[in-house]
PDB file of C-alpha atoms in Angstrom:
ATOM      1  CA  MET A  19     -55.033  -0.750  -8.592  1.00 91.00           C
ATOM      2  CA  VAL A  20     -53.723   2.749  -7.527  1.00 92.00           C
ATOM      3  CA  ARG A  21     -50.677   2.533  -5.388  1.00 92.00           C
ATOM      4  CA  ASN A  22     -47.233   3.947  -4.428  1.00 91.00           C
ATOM      5  CA  ILE A  23     -44.578   3.010  -6.934  1.00 94.00           C
ATOM      6  CA  ILE A  24     -41.212   4.256  -8.064  1.00 93.00           C
ATOM      7  CA  ARG A  25     -40.515   6.564 -11.080  1.00 93.00           C
ATOM      8  CA  ILE A  26     -37.134   6.799 -12.645  1.00 94.00           C
ATOM      9  CA  ASP A  27     -36.208  10.086 -14.465  1.00 93.00           C
ATOM     10  CA  GLU A  28     -33.962   8.825 -17.282  1.00 90.00           C
ATOM     11  CA  SER A  29     -32.780  12.321 -18.089  1.00 92.00           C
ATOM     12  CA  LYS A  30     -31.099  12.427 -14.641  1.00 90.00           C
ATOM     13  CA  CYS A  31     -30.032   8.753 -14.484  1.00 90.00           C
ATOM     14  CA  THR A  32     -26.182   8.441 -14.945  1.00 84.00           C
ATOM     15  CA  GLY A  33     -26.309   4.699 -15.377  1.00 83.00           C
ATOM     16  CA  CYS A  34     -24.268   3.930 -12.251  1.00 81.00           C
ATOM     17  CA  GLY A  35     -26.364   0.808 -11.454  1.00 80.00           C
ATOM     18  CA  MET A  36     -26.520   1.399  -7.673  1.00 82.00           C
ATOM     19  CA  CYS A  37     -30.416   1.069  -7.665  1.00 88.00           C
ATOM     20  CA  VAL A  38     -30.195  -2.221  -9.402  1.00 85.00           C
ATOM     21  CA  THR A  39     -28.057  -3.586  -6.577  1.00 80.00           C
ATOM     22  CA  ALA A  40     -30.267  -2.044  -3.942  1.00 83.00           C
ATOM     23  CA  CYS A  41     -33.579  -3.356  -5.302  1.00 88.00           C
ATOM     24  CA  HIS A  42     -33.975  -6.804  -3.545  1.00 85.00           C
ATOM     25  CA  GLU A  43     -36.889  -7.667  -5.733  1.00 89.00           C
ATOM     26  CA  GLY A  44     -35.272  -7.400  -9.146  1.00 89.00           C
ATOM     27  CA  ALA A  45     -37.710  -4.703 -10.238  1.00 92.00           C
ATOM     28  CA  ILE A  46     -34.933  -2.412 -11.736  1.00 92.00           C
ATOM     29  CA  GLY A  47     -32.582  -3.259 -14.631  1.00 88.00           C
ATOM     30  CA  MET A  48     -30.253  -1.444 -16.926  1.00 84.00           C
ATOM     31  CA  VAL A  49     -31.565  -0.755 -20.443  1.00 84.00           C
ATOM     32  CA  ASP A  50     -29.290   1.101 -22.928  1.00 81.00           C
ATOM     33  CA  GLY A  51     -27.274   2.306 -20.120  1.00 81.00           C
ATOM     34  CA  LYS A  52     -30.252   3.776 -18.009  1.00 88.00           C
ATOM     35  CA  ALA A  53     -32.035   2.285 -14.985  1.00 90.00           C
ATOM     36  CA  LYS A  54     -35.563   1.168 -15.806  1.00 92.00           C
ATOM     37  CA  LEU A  55     -38.500  -0.179 -13.760  1.00 93.00           C
ATOM     38  CA  LEU A  56     -38.851  -3.533 -15.447  1.00 92.00           C
ATOM     39  CA  ARG A  57     -42.239  -4.721 -14.047  1.00 92.00           C
ATOM     40  CA  ASP A  58     -44.720  -2.886 -11.892  1.00 94.00           C
ATOM     41  CA  ASP A  59     -45.561  -6.100  -9.991  1.00 94.00           C
ATOM     42  CA  TYR A  60     -41.953  -6.536  -8.913  1.00 94.00           C
ATOM     43  CA  CYS A  61     -41.834  -3.177  -7.166  1.00 93.00           C
ATOM     44  CA  ASP A  62     -42.983  -3.285  -3.482  1.00 92.00           C
ATOM     45  CA  GLY A  63     -43.156   0.521  -3.253  1.00 90.00           C
ATOM     46  CA  LEU A  64     -40.847   0.629  -0.221  1.00 88.00           C
ATOM     47  CA  GLY A  65     -38.022   2.541  -2.103  1.00 85.00           C
ATOM     48  CA  ASN A  66     -34.777   0.877  -0.950  1.00 84.00           C
ATOM     49  CA  CYS A  67     -33.401   2.265  -4.282  1.00 90.00           C
ATOM     50  CA  LEU A  68     -34.213   5.931  -3.592  1.00 87.00           C
ATOM     51  CA  PRO A  69     -31.371   6.787  -1.037  1.00 84.00           C
ATOM     52  CA  VAL A  70     -28.605   5.084  -3.129  1.00 83.00           C
ATOM     53  CA  CYS A  71     -29.238   7.032  -6.203  1.00 87.00           C
ATOM     54  CA  PRO A  72     -26.462   9.718  -6.429  1.00 83.00           C
ATOM     55  CA  ALA A  73     -28.323  11.648  -9.150  1.00 86.00           C
ATOM     56  CA  GLU A  74     -31.685  11.777  -7.340  1.00 88.00           C
ATOM     57  CA  ALA A  75     -33.303  10.346 -10.429  1.00 92.00           C
ATOM     58  CA  ILE A  76     -35.776   8.142  -8.505  1.00 93.00           C
ATOM     59  CA  ALA A  77     -38.890   9.325  -6.700  1.00 93.00           C
ATOM     60  CA  PHE A  78     -42.299   7.907  -5.684  1.00 91.00           C
ATOM     61  CA  GLU A  79     -45.447   8.418  -7.576  1.00 92.00           C
ATOM     62  CA  VAL A  80     -49.012   7.348  -7.113  1.00 93.00           C
ATOM     63  CA  ARG A  81     -50.533   5.768 -10.187  1.00 93.00           C
ATOM     64  CA  GLU A  82     -52.475   2.800 -11.636  1.00 94.00           C
ATOM     65  CA  ALA A  83     -50.108  -0.197 -11.363  1.00 93.00           C
ATOM     66  CA  ALA A  84     -50.266  -3.972 -10.994  1.00 93.00           C
ATOM     67  CA  ALA A  85     -50.264  -5.147  -7.459  1.00 93.00           C
ATOM     68  CA  PHE A  86     -46.992  -6.220  -5.911  1.00 93.00           C
ATOM     69  CA  ASP A  87     -46.676 -10.028  -6.644  1.00 93.00           C
ATOM     70  CA  GLU A  88     -44.334 -11.614  -4.034  1.00 91.00           C
ATOM     71  CA  ASP A  89     -44.581 -15.074  -5.713  1.00 91.00           C
ATOM     72  CA  ALA A  90     -43.598 -13.655  -9.117  1.00 91.00           C
ATOM     73  CA  VAL A  91     -40.631 -11.892  -7.475  1.00 89.00           C
ATOM     74  CA  LYS A  92     -39.510 -15.020  -5.811  1.00 88.00           C
ATOM     75  CA  ALA A  93     -39.743 -17.198  -8.951  1.00 88.00           C
ATOM     76  CA  ASN A  94     -37.787 -14.468 -10.882  1.00 83.00           C
ATOM     77  CA  LEU A  95     -34.970 -14.280  -8.317  1.00 81.00           C
ATOM     78  CA  GLU A  96     -34.641 -18.070  -8.096  1.00 78.00           C
ATOM     79  CA  SER A  97     -34.385 -18.286 -11.818  1.00 74.00           C
ATOM     80  CA  LYS A  98     -31.336 -16.005 -11.818  1.00 64.00           C
ATOM     81  CA  GLN A  99     -29.520 -17.799  -9.020  1.00 54.00           C
ATOM     82  CA  PRO A 100     -26.604 -20.204  -9.808  1.00 47.00           C
ATOM     83  CA  GLU A 101     -27.129 -23.787  -8.945  1.00 44.00           C
ATOM     84  CA  THR A 102     -25.936 -24.398  -5.401  1.00 43.00           C
ATOM     85  CA  LEU A 103     -25.069 -27.358  -3.276  1.00 41.00           C
ATOM     86  CA  ALA A 104     -27.259 -28.328  -0.215  1.00 40.00           C
ATOM     87  CA  CYS A 105     -24.623 -26.803   2.029  1.00 43.00           C
ATOM     88  CA  GLY A 106     -24.431 -23.572  -0.013  1.00 46.00           C
ATOM     89  CA  CYS A 107     -22.138 -22.802  -2.833  1.00 50.00           C
ATOM     90  CA  PRO A 108     -18.717 -21.526  -1.599  1.00 49.00           C
ATOM     91  CA  GLY A 109     -18.474 -19.395  -4.770  1.00 49.00           C
ATOM     92  CA  THR A 110     -20.951 -16.909  -3.407  1.00 51.00           C
ATOM     93  CA  HIS A 111     -19.098 -16.302  -0.129  1.00 56.00           C
ATOM     94  CA  ALA A 112     -16.794 -13.209  -0.115  1.00 60.00           C
ATOM     95  CA  GLN A 113     -13.544 -13.616   1.496  1.00 66.00           C
ATOM     96  CA  SER A 114     -10.279 -11.728   1.637  1.00 65.00           C
ATOM     97  CA  ILE A 115      -6.964 -13.727   1.416  1.00 65.00           C
ATOM     98  CA  ASN A 116      -3.839 -12.531   3.325  1.00 61.00           C
ATOM     99  CA  ARG A 117      -1.395 -13.084   0.479  1.00 54.00           C
ATOM    100  CA  GLN A 118       2.347 -12.514   0.824  1.00 55.00           C
ATOM    101  CA  CYS A 119       3.345 -12.583  -2.922  1.00 51.00           C
ATOM    102  CA  CYS A 120       6.141 -10.615  -4.503  1.00 49.00           C
ATOM    103  CA  PRO A 121       6.655 -10.492  -8.309  1.00 50.00           C
ATOM    104  CA  GLU A 122      10.376  -9.691  -7.624  1.00 51.00           C
ATOM    105  CA  ALA A 123      10.870 -12.950  -5.827  1.00 48.00           C
ATOM    106  CA  SER A 124      12.431 -16.247  -7.045  1.00 52.00           C
ATOM    107  CA  PRO A 125      10.955 -18.295  -9.909  1.00 52.00           C
ATOM    108  CA  GLU A 126       9.647 -20.663  -7.273  1.00 51.00           C
ATOM    109  CA  ALA A 127       7.873 -17.876  -5.335  1.00 50.00           C
ATOM    110  CA  ARG A 128       6.491 -16.336  -8.579  1.00 48.00           C
ATOM    111  CA  ALA A 129       4.860 -19.717  -9.266  1.00 54.00           C
ATOM    112  CA  GLU A 130       2.711 -19.237  -6.222  1.00 73.00           C
ATOM    113  CA  THR A 131      -0.743 -17.757  -6.478  1.00 84.00           C
ATOM    114  CA  CYS A 132      -1.219 -13.956  -5.880  1.00 89.00           C
ATOM    115  CA  LEU A 133      -4.990 -14.302  -5.650  1.00 91.00           C
ATOM    116  CA  ASN A 134      -6.122 -11.895  -2.911  1.00 90.00           C
ATOM    117  CA  GLN A 135      -9.859 -12.545  -2.714  1.00 90.00           C
ATOM    118  CA  TRP A 136     -12.670 -14.948  -3.603  1.00 87.00           C
ATOM    119  CA  PRO A 137     -14.860 -15.007  -5.634  1.00 88.00           C
ATOM    120  CA  VAL A 138     -13.236 -13.657  -8.875  1.00 92.00           C
ATOM    121  CA  GLN A 139     -16.068 -14.052 -11.435  1.00 90.00           C
ATOM    122  CA  LEU A 140     -17.847 -10.726 -11.965  1.00 88.00           C
ATOM    123  CA  LYS A 141     -21.280 -12.317 -11.777  1.00 83.00           C
ATOM    124  CA  LEU A 142     -20.636 -13.607  -8.247  1.00 84.00           C
ATOM    125  CA  ILE A 143     -18.917 -10.562  -6.853  1.00 84.00           C
ATOM    126  CA  SER A 144     -20.764  -8.164  -4.488  1.00 82.00           C
ATOM    127  CA  PRO A 145     -20.058  -4.429  -4.956  1.00 86.00           C
ATOM    128  CA  ASN A 146     -20.082  -3.984  -1.196  1.00 81.00           C
ATOM    129  CA  ALA A 147     -17.422  -6.765  -0.492  1.00 83.00           C
ATOM    130  CA  PRO A 148     -15.019  -5.397   2.155  1.00 84.00           C
ATOM    131  CA  TYR A 149     -11.947  -6.215   0.153  1.00 89.00           C
ATOM    132  CA  PHE A 150     -12.660  -3.363  -2.337  1.00 91.00           C
ATOM    133  CA  SER A 151     -11.945  -0.605   0.224  1.00 88.00           C
ATOM    134  CA  GLY A 152      -8.852   1.267  -0.977  1.00 92.00           C
ATOM    135  CA  ALA A 153      -8.119  -1.419  -3.592  1.00 94.00           C
ATOM    136  CA  ASP A 154      -6.299  -1.571  -6.912  1.00 96.00           C
ATOM    137  CA  VAL A 155      -8.533  -3.485  -9.178  1.00 97.00           C
ATOM    138  CA  LEU A 156      -7.621  -5.803 -12.072  1.00 98.00           C
ATOM    139  CA  VAL A 157     -10.450  -6.367 -14.627  1.00 97.00           C
ATOM    140  CA  ALA A 158      -9.322  -9.264 -16.793  1.00 97.00           C
ATOM    141  CA  ALA A 159     -10.600 -11.428 -19.661  1.00 95.00           C
ATOM    142  CA  ASP A 160     -10.553 -14.892 -18.414  1.00 92.00           C
ATOM    143  CA  CYS A 161      -8.208 -16.113 -21.159  1.00 93.00           C
ATOM    144  CA  ALA A 162      -5.508 -13.647 -20.116  1.00 94.00           C
ATOM    145  CA  ALA A 163      -4.209 -15.693 -17.248  1.00 92.00           C
ATOM    146  CA  TYR A 164      -3.708 -18.785 -19.499  1.00 93.00           C
ATOM    147  CA  ALA A 165      -2.048 -16.811 -22.197  1.00 94.00           C
ATOM    148  CA  TYR A 166       0.554 -14.837 -20.210  1.00 94.00           C
ATOM    149  CA  GLY A 167       2.860 -16.976 -18.101  1.00 90.00           C
ATOM    150  CA  ASN A 168       3.514 -14.649 -15.145  1.00 90.00           C
ATOM    151  CA  PHE A 169       0.044 -13.167 -15.052  1.00 94.00           C
ATOM    152  CA  HIS A 170      -0.151 -13.686 -11.201  1.00 92.00           C
ATOM    153  CA  GLY A 171       3.168 -12.100 -10.426  1.00 90.00           C
ATOM    154  CA  GLU A 172       2.872  -9.082 -12.759  1.00 92.00           C
ATOM    155  CA  TYR A 173      -0.861  -8.264 -12.668  1.00 95.00           C
ATOM    156  CA  MET A 174      -2.729  -9.956  -9.818  1.00 94.00           C
ATOM    157  CA  HIS A 175      -0.015  -9.004  -7.301  1.00 91.00           C
ATOM    158  CA  ASN A 176      -1.542  -6.607  -4.698  1.00 92.00           C
ATOM    159  CA  ARG A 177      -4.856  -6.304  -6.807  1.00 95.00           C
ATOM    160  CA  ILE A 178      -8.416  -7.422  -6.444  1.00 95.00           C
ATOM    161  CA  THR A 179      -9.029  -9.647  -9.490  1.00 96.00           C
ATOM    162  CA  LEU A 180     -12.306  -9.550 -11.466  1.00 96.00           C
ATOM    163  CA  ILE A 181     -12.682 -11.799 -14.402  1.00 95.00           C
ATOM    164  CA  GLY A 182     -15.207 -12.376 -17.238  1.00 93.00           C
ATOM    165  CA  CYS A 183     -15.575 -13.227 -20.886  1.00 91.00           C
ATOM    166  CA  PRO A 184     -17.612 -10.569 -22.876  1.00 82.00           C
ATOM    167  CA  LYS A 185     -18.119 -13.004 -25.713  1.00 83.00           C
ATOM    168  CA  LEU A 186     -19.524 -16.013 -23.760  1.00 86.00           C
ATOM    169  CA  ASP A 187     -20.956 -14.534 -20.582  1.00 82.00           C
ATOM    170  CA  ASP A 188     -24.560 -13.292 -20.636  1.00 75.00           C
ATOM    171  CA  ALA A 189     -23.936 -10.162 -18.677  1.00 75.00           C
ATOM    172  CA  ASP A 190     -23.466  -6.455 -18.964  1.00 78.00           C
ATOM    173  CA  TYR A 191     -20.276  -5.989 -16.961  1.00 89.00           C
ATOM    174  CA  SER A 192     -20.459  -2.281 -17.121  1.00 91.00           C
ATOM    175  CA  GLU A 193     -23.416  -2.245 -14.590  1.00 88.00           C
ATOM    176  CA  LYS A 194     -21.648  -4.317 -11.958  1.00 89.00           C
ATOM    177  CA  LEU A 195     -18.284  -2.498 -12.428  1.00 94.00           C
ATOM    178  CA  ALA A 196     -20.015   0.920 -12.098  1.00 92.00           C
ATOM    179  CA  ALA A 197     -21.735  -0.278  -8.894  1.00 90.00           C
ATOM    180  CA  ILE A 198     -18.288  -1.389  -7.518  1.00 92.00           C
ATOM    181  CA  PHE A 199     -16.609   1.938  -8.519  1.00 94.00           C
ATOM    182  CA  VAL A 200     -19.357   4.047  -7.034  1.00 91.00           C
ATOM    183  CA  ALA A 201     -19.631   2.173  -3.741  1.00 88.00           C
ATOM    184  CA  ASN A 202     -15.890   1.979  -3.006  1.00 91.00           C
ATOM    185  CA  ASP A 203     -12.723   4.031  -2.779  1.00 93.00           C
ATOM    186  CA  ILE A 204     -10.988   2.384  -5.730  1.00 95.00           C
ATOM    187  CA  ARG A 205      -7.392   3.582  -6.289  1.00 96.00           C
ATOM    188  CA  SER A 206      -6.728   2.344  -9.711  1.00 97.00           C
ATOM    189  CA  VAL A 207      -8.144   0.118 -12.415  1.00 97.00           C
ATOM    190  CA  THR A 208      -6.023  -2.199 -14.638  1.00 98.00           C
ATOM    191  CA  VAL A 209      -7.666  -3.920 -17.709  1.00 97.00           C
ATOM    192  CA  ALA A 210      -6.032  -7.040 -19.069  1.00 97.00           C
ATOM    193  CA  ARG A 211      -7.515  -8.151 -22.356  1.00 96.00           C
ATOM    194  CA  MET A 212      -6.578 -10.343 -25.255  1.00 95.00           C
ATOM    195  CA  GLU A 213      -5.782  -8.971 -28.755  1.00 94.00           C
ATOM    196  CA  VAL A 214      -8.821 -10.618 -30.295  1.00 93.00           C
ATOM    197  CA  PRO A 215     -11.653  -8.028 -31.306  1.00 91.00           C
ATOM    198  CA  CYS A 216     -14.349  -9.695 -29.084  1.00 88.00           C
ATOM    199  CA  CYS A 217     -12.185  -8.923 -26.052  1.00 91.00           C
ATOM    200  CA  ALA A 218     -12.681  -5.178 -26.463  1.00 92.00           C
ATOM    201  CA  GLY A 219     -15.986  -5.811 -24.652  1.00 92.00           C
ATOM    202  CA  ILE A 220     -14.150  -6.122 -21.288  1.00 93.00           C
ATOM    203  CA  GLU A 221     -12.251  -2.952 -21.971  1.00 94.00           C
ATOM    204  CA  ASN A 222     -15.364  -1.013 -23.042  1.00 94.00           C
ATOM    205  CA  ALA A 223     -17.266  -2.178 -19.966  1.00 93.00           C
ATOM    206  CA  ALA A 224     -14.498  -0.905 -17.717  1.00 95.00           C
ATOM    207  CA  ARG A 225     -14.440   2.520 -19.476  1.00 94.00           C
ATOM    208  CA  THR A 226     -18.213   2.792 -19.484  1.00 94.00           C
ATOM    209  CA  ALA A 227     -18.348   1.965 -15.804  1.00 94.00           C
ATOM    210  CA  LEU A 228     -15.640   4.558 -14.923  1.00 95.00           C
ATOM    211  CA  GLN A 229     -17.472   7.187 -16.904  1.00 94.00           C
ATOM    212  CA  ALA A 230     -20.718   6.427 -15.229  1.00 92.00           C
ATOM    213  CA  SER A 231     -19.119   6.395 -11.714  1.00 92.00           C
ATOM    214  CA  GLY A 232     -18.123  10.085 -12.248  1.00 93.00           C
ATOM    215  CA  LYS A 233     -14.804   9.347 -10.368  1.00 93.00           C
ATOM    216  CA  PRO A 234     -11.328  10.143 -11.704  1.00 94.00           C
ATOM    217  CA  ILE A 235      -9.939   6.728 -11.180  1.00 96.00           C
ATOM    218  CA  PRO A 236      -6.685   6.162 -13.120  1.00 96.00           C
ATOM    219  CA  CYS A 237      -6.963   3.273 -15.654  1.00 97.00           C
ATOM    220  CA  GLN A 238      -4.422   1.408 -17.764  1.00 97.00           C
ATOM    221  CA  VAL A 239      -5.125  -1.321 -20.398  1.00 97.00           C
ATOM    222  CA  VAL A 240      -2.805  -4.168 -21.011  1.00 96.00           C
ATOM    223  CA  THR A 241      -3.219  -6.147 -24.204  1.00 97.00           C
ATOM    224  CA  ILE A 242      -1.910  -9.702 -24.588  1.00 96.00           C
ATOM    225  CA  SER A 243      -1.316 -11.539 -27.874  1.00 95.00           C
ATOM    226  CA  THR A 244      -2.724 -14.976 -28.559  1.00 92.00           C
ATOM    227  CA  ASP A 245       0.833 -16.279 -28.381  1.00 92.00           C
ATOM    228  CA  GLY A 246       1.386 -14.823 -24.853  1.00 93.00           C
ATOM    229  CA  ARG A 247       3.177 -11.599 -25.436  1.00 94.00           C
ATOM    230  CA  ILE A 248       2.402  -8.201 -24.024  1.00 95.00           C
ATOM    231  CA  LEU A 249       1.618  -5.792 -27.014  1.00 94.00           C
TER     232      LEU A 249
END
């Protein structure tokens, strides 16, 4: 059938990922660093993605396309959702934590958590969560907190913590991070990674996202050895 559907100009696309977040039907994905319409029948033609694109790379066109399939969209979205309890998984609920934590405090105080928000896993975090406003962000490999003893006091203190494993998680973190950086006034980014080669993925994702955001956000990288030292 001939109908209204979106068209993405890849030459203009900066790979920020904002359109992916805005599309509630899952019709848009990131392929080789560019936004792409994945399936015609996932696009409802309403264009929620248009106003969020900072590069004006998305427009409407009228062409031959498969009809919007609401059942296919629902099945696709359900297949991507984590398993939840009947009452709703608390891991998906964004919340800020009023934390009074000081890395200069006594050893007993330093042993306390410095976690300032929930969730922390990158897959579960919403780019529009309120705790990102004016935040200093820590992007950490999930092994880092186990390897370095005072990880909370030195690195999580006064930062919003985002964790993931580039080797084991089936995700492109650069998309989610770019969406976070574009949507919020982020003050700084600290990347905490392990010395192992595969952990370069978390650092590369952060650097790719920063470049895609087009924002001059300061970034520092901390590398931790497998025996728990800062390199």
